[in-house]
Coordinates of C-alpha atoms in Angstrom, one line a residue:
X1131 CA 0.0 0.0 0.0
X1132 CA 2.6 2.7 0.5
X1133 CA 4.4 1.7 -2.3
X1134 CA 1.5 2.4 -4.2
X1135 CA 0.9 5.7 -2.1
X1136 CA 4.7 6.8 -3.0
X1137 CA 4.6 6.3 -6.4
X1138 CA 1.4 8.2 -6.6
X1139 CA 3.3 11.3 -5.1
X1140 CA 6.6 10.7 -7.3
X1141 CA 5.3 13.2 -10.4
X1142 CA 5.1 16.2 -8.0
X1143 CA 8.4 16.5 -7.4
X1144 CA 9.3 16.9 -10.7
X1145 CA 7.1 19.5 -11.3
X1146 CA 8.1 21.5 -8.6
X1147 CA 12.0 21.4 -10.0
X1148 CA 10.4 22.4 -13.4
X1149 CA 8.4 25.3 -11.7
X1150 CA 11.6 26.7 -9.9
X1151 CA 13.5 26.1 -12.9
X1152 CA 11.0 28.1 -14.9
X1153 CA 10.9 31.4 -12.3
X1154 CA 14.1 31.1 -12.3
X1155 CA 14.6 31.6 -15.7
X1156 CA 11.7 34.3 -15.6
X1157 CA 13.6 36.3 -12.7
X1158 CA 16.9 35.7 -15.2
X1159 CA 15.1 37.4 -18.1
X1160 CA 13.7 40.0 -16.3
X1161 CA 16.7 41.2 -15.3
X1162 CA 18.4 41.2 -18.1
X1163 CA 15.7 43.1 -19.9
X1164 CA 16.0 46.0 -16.8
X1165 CA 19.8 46.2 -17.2
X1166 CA 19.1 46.9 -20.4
X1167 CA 16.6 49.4 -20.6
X1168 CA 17.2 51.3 -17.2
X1169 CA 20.4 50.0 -16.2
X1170 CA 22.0 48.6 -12.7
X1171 CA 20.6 51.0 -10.3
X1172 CA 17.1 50.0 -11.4
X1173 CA 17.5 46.2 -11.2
X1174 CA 17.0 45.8 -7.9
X1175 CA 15.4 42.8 -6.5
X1176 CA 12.2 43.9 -5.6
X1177 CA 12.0 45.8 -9.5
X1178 CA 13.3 42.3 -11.3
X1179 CA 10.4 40.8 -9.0
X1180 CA 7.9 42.8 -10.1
X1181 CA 8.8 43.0 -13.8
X1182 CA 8.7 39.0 -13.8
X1183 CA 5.6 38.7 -12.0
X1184 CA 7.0 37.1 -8.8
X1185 CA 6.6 38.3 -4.9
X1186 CA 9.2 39.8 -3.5
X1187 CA 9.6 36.9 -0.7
X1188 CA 9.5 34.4 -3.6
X1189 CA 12.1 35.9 -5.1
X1190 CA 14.5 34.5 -1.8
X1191 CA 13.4 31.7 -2.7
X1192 CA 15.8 31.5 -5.5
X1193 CA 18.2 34.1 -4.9
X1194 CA 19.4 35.5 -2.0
X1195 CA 20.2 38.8 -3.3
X1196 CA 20.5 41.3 -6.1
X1197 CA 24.6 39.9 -6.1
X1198 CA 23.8 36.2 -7.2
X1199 CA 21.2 37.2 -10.1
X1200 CA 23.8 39.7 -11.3
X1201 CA 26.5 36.4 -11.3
X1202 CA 23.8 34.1 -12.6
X1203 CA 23.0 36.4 -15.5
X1204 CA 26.4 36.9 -16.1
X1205 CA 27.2 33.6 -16.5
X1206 CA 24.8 33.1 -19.3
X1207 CA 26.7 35.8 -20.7
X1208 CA 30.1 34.6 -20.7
X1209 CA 29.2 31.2 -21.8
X1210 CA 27.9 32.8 -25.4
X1211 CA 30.8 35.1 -25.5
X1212 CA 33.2 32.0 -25.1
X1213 CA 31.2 30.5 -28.2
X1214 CA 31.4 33.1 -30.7
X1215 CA 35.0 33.5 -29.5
X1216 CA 35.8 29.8 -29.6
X1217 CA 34.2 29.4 -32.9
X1218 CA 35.3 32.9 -34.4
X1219 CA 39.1 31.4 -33.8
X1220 CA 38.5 27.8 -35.2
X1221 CA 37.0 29.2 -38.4
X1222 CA 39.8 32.1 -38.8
X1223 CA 42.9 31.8 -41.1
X1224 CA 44.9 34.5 -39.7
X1225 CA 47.9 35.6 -40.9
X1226 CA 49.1 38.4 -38.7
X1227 CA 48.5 39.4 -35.2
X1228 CA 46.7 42.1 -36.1
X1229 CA 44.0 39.6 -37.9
X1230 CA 43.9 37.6 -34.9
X1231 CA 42.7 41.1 -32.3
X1232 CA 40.3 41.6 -34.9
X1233 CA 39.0 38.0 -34.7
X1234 CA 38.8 38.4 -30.7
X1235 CA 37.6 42.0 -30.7
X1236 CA 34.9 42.2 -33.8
X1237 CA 32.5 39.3 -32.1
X1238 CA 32.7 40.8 -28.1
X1239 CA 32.1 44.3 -29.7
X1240 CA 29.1 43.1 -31.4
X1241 CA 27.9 40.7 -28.8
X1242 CA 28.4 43.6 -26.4
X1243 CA 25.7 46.2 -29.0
X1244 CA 23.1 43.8 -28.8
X1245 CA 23.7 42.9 -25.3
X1246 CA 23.3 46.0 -22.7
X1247 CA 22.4 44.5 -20.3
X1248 CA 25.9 42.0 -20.4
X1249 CA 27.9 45.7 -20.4
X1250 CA 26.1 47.1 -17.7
X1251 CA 27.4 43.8 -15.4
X1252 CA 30.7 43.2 -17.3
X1253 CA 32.1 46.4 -16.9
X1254 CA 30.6 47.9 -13.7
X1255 CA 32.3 45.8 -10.7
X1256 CA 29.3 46.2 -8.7
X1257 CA 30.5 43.4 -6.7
X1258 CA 33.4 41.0 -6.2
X1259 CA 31.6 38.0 -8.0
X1260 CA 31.3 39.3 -10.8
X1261 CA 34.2 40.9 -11.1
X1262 CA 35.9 37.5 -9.9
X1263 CA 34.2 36.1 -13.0
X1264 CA 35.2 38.5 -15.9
X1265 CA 38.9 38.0 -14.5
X1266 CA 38.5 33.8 -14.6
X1267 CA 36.9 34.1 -17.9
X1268 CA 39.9 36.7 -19.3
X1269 CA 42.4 34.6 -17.9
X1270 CA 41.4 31.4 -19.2
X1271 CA 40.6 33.0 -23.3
X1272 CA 43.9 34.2 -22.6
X1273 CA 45.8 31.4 -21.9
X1274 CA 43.4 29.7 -24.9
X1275 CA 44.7 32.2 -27.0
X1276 CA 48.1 32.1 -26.1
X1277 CA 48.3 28.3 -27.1
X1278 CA 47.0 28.9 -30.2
X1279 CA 49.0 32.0 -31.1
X1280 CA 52.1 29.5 -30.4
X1281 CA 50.9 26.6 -32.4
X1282 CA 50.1 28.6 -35.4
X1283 CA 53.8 30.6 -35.4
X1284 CA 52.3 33.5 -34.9
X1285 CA 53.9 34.3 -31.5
X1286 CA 57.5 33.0 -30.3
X1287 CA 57.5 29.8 -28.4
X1288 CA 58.8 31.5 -25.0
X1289 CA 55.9 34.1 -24.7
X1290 CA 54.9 34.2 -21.3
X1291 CA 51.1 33.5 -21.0
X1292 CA 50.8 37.1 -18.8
X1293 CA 51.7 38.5 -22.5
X1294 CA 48.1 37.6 -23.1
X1295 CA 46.5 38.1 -19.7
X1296 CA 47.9 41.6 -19.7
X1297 CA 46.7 41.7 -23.7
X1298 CA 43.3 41.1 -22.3
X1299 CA 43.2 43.3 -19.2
X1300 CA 44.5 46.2 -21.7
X1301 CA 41.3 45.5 -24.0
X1302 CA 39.0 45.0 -21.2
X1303 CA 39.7 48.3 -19.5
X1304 CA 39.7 50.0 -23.2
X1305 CA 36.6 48.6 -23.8
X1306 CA 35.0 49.9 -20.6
X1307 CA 36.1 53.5 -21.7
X1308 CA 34.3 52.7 -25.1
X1309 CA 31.4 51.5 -23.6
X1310 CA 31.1 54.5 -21.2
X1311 CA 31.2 56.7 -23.9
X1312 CA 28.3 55.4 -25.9
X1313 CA 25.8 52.7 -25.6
X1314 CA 26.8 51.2 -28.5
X1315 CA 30.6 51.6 -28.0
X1316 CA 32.8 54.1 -29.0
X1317 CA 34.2 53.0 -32.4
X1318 CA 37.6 55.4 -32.1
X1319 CA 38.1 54.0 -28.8
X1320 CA 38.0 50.3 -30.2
X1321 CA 39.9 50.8 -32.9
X1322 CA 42.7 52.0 -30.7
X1323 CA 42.2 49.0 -28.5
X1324 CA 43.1 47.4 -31.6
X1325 CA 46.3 49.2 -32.2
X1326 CA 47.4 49.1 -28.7
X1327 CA 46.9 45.1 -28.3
X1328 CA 48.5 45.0 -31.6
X1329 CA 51.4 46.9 -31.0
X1330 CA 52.2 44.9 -28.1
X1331 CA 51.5 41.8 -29.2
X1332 CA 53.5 41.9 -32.4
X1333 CA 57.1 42.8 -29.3
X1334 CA 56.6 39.0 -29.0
X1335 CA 56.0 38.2 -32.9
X1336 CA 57.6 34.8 -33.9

């Protein structure tokens, strides 16, 4: 008989991880869609909450606070900017250094347009999770670039892998200038990222 009893209960549970899954993902989207219309100041818990139809004390439910659905959201970001990059790379034929910037800057600065809401947590430092995850995420495209710089000739075999890290940190920081200058990012400002990540890059030409 209680066999019978717990299998009759077993479906429920499942629906309650869908159900959290799917407010979750509604609390996710509603932020993203603040950030990018009002930016951080106005994604507050309580706004998210409201905007994706879900009481305030739900909302602890699922996140704590304002901090881990900034890291969450992030996340989602960084995983799609590693795609583009990752496949941007496999399907380049670069000759020069300078081809290979352009192969790493083009798809962040486009992801980046159509994204606000990504530039309003990638670049702000509200917090020391995200922050912790831009740095993880620069250092380890870095290092990913590094390798393939070496394989391909294109940078001599005893480059140190900072070369990158610091090639990174340089476009990062450039990129927040651009990105503070206009929504859609200051074109001069990239280009010069360009040049300056180029420039030192090509010290350590093969």
């Amino acid at each position: 008989m209680f066999e019978k009893e717990l299998t009759a209960q077993a479906p429920a549970r499942p629906a309650v991880q869908r159900r959290g899954m799917e407010r979750r993902r509604a609390i996710l989207d509603a932020a993203e869609k603040l950030l990018g219309e009002q930016g951080y100041e106005a994604a507050t818990l309580k706004a998210v909450g409201e905007r994706a139809g879900i009481p305030i004390a739900s909302m602890y439910h699922y996140f704590s606070d304002r901090h881990q659905v900034d890291a969450e959201l992030l996340r989602r970001h960084l995983q799609a900017v590693e795609e583009l990059l990752v496949t941007a790379l496999e399907n380049s034929e670069p000759r020069a250094l300078r081809d290979v910037v352009d192969v790493v800057i083009d798809p962040m600065r486009d992801y980046f347009r159509t994204h606000r809401g990504c530039v309003e947590l990638w670049f702000a430092g509200r917090n020391e999770i995200v922050s912790d995850l831009v740095r993880e995420f620069d250092a380890a495209q870095a290092d990913r670039l590094w390798r393939l710089l070496v394989e391909r000739g294109l940078l001599s075999a005893d480059t140190p892998q900072r070369v990158l890290r610091l090639a990174f940190e340089v476009g990062n920081r450039l990129f927040d200038i651009a990105y503070r200058q206009s929504p859609t990012g200051d074109d001069v400002t990239i280009d010069e990222a360009r040049r300056m990540v180029t420039a030192y890059l090509e010290t350590y030409a093969a």
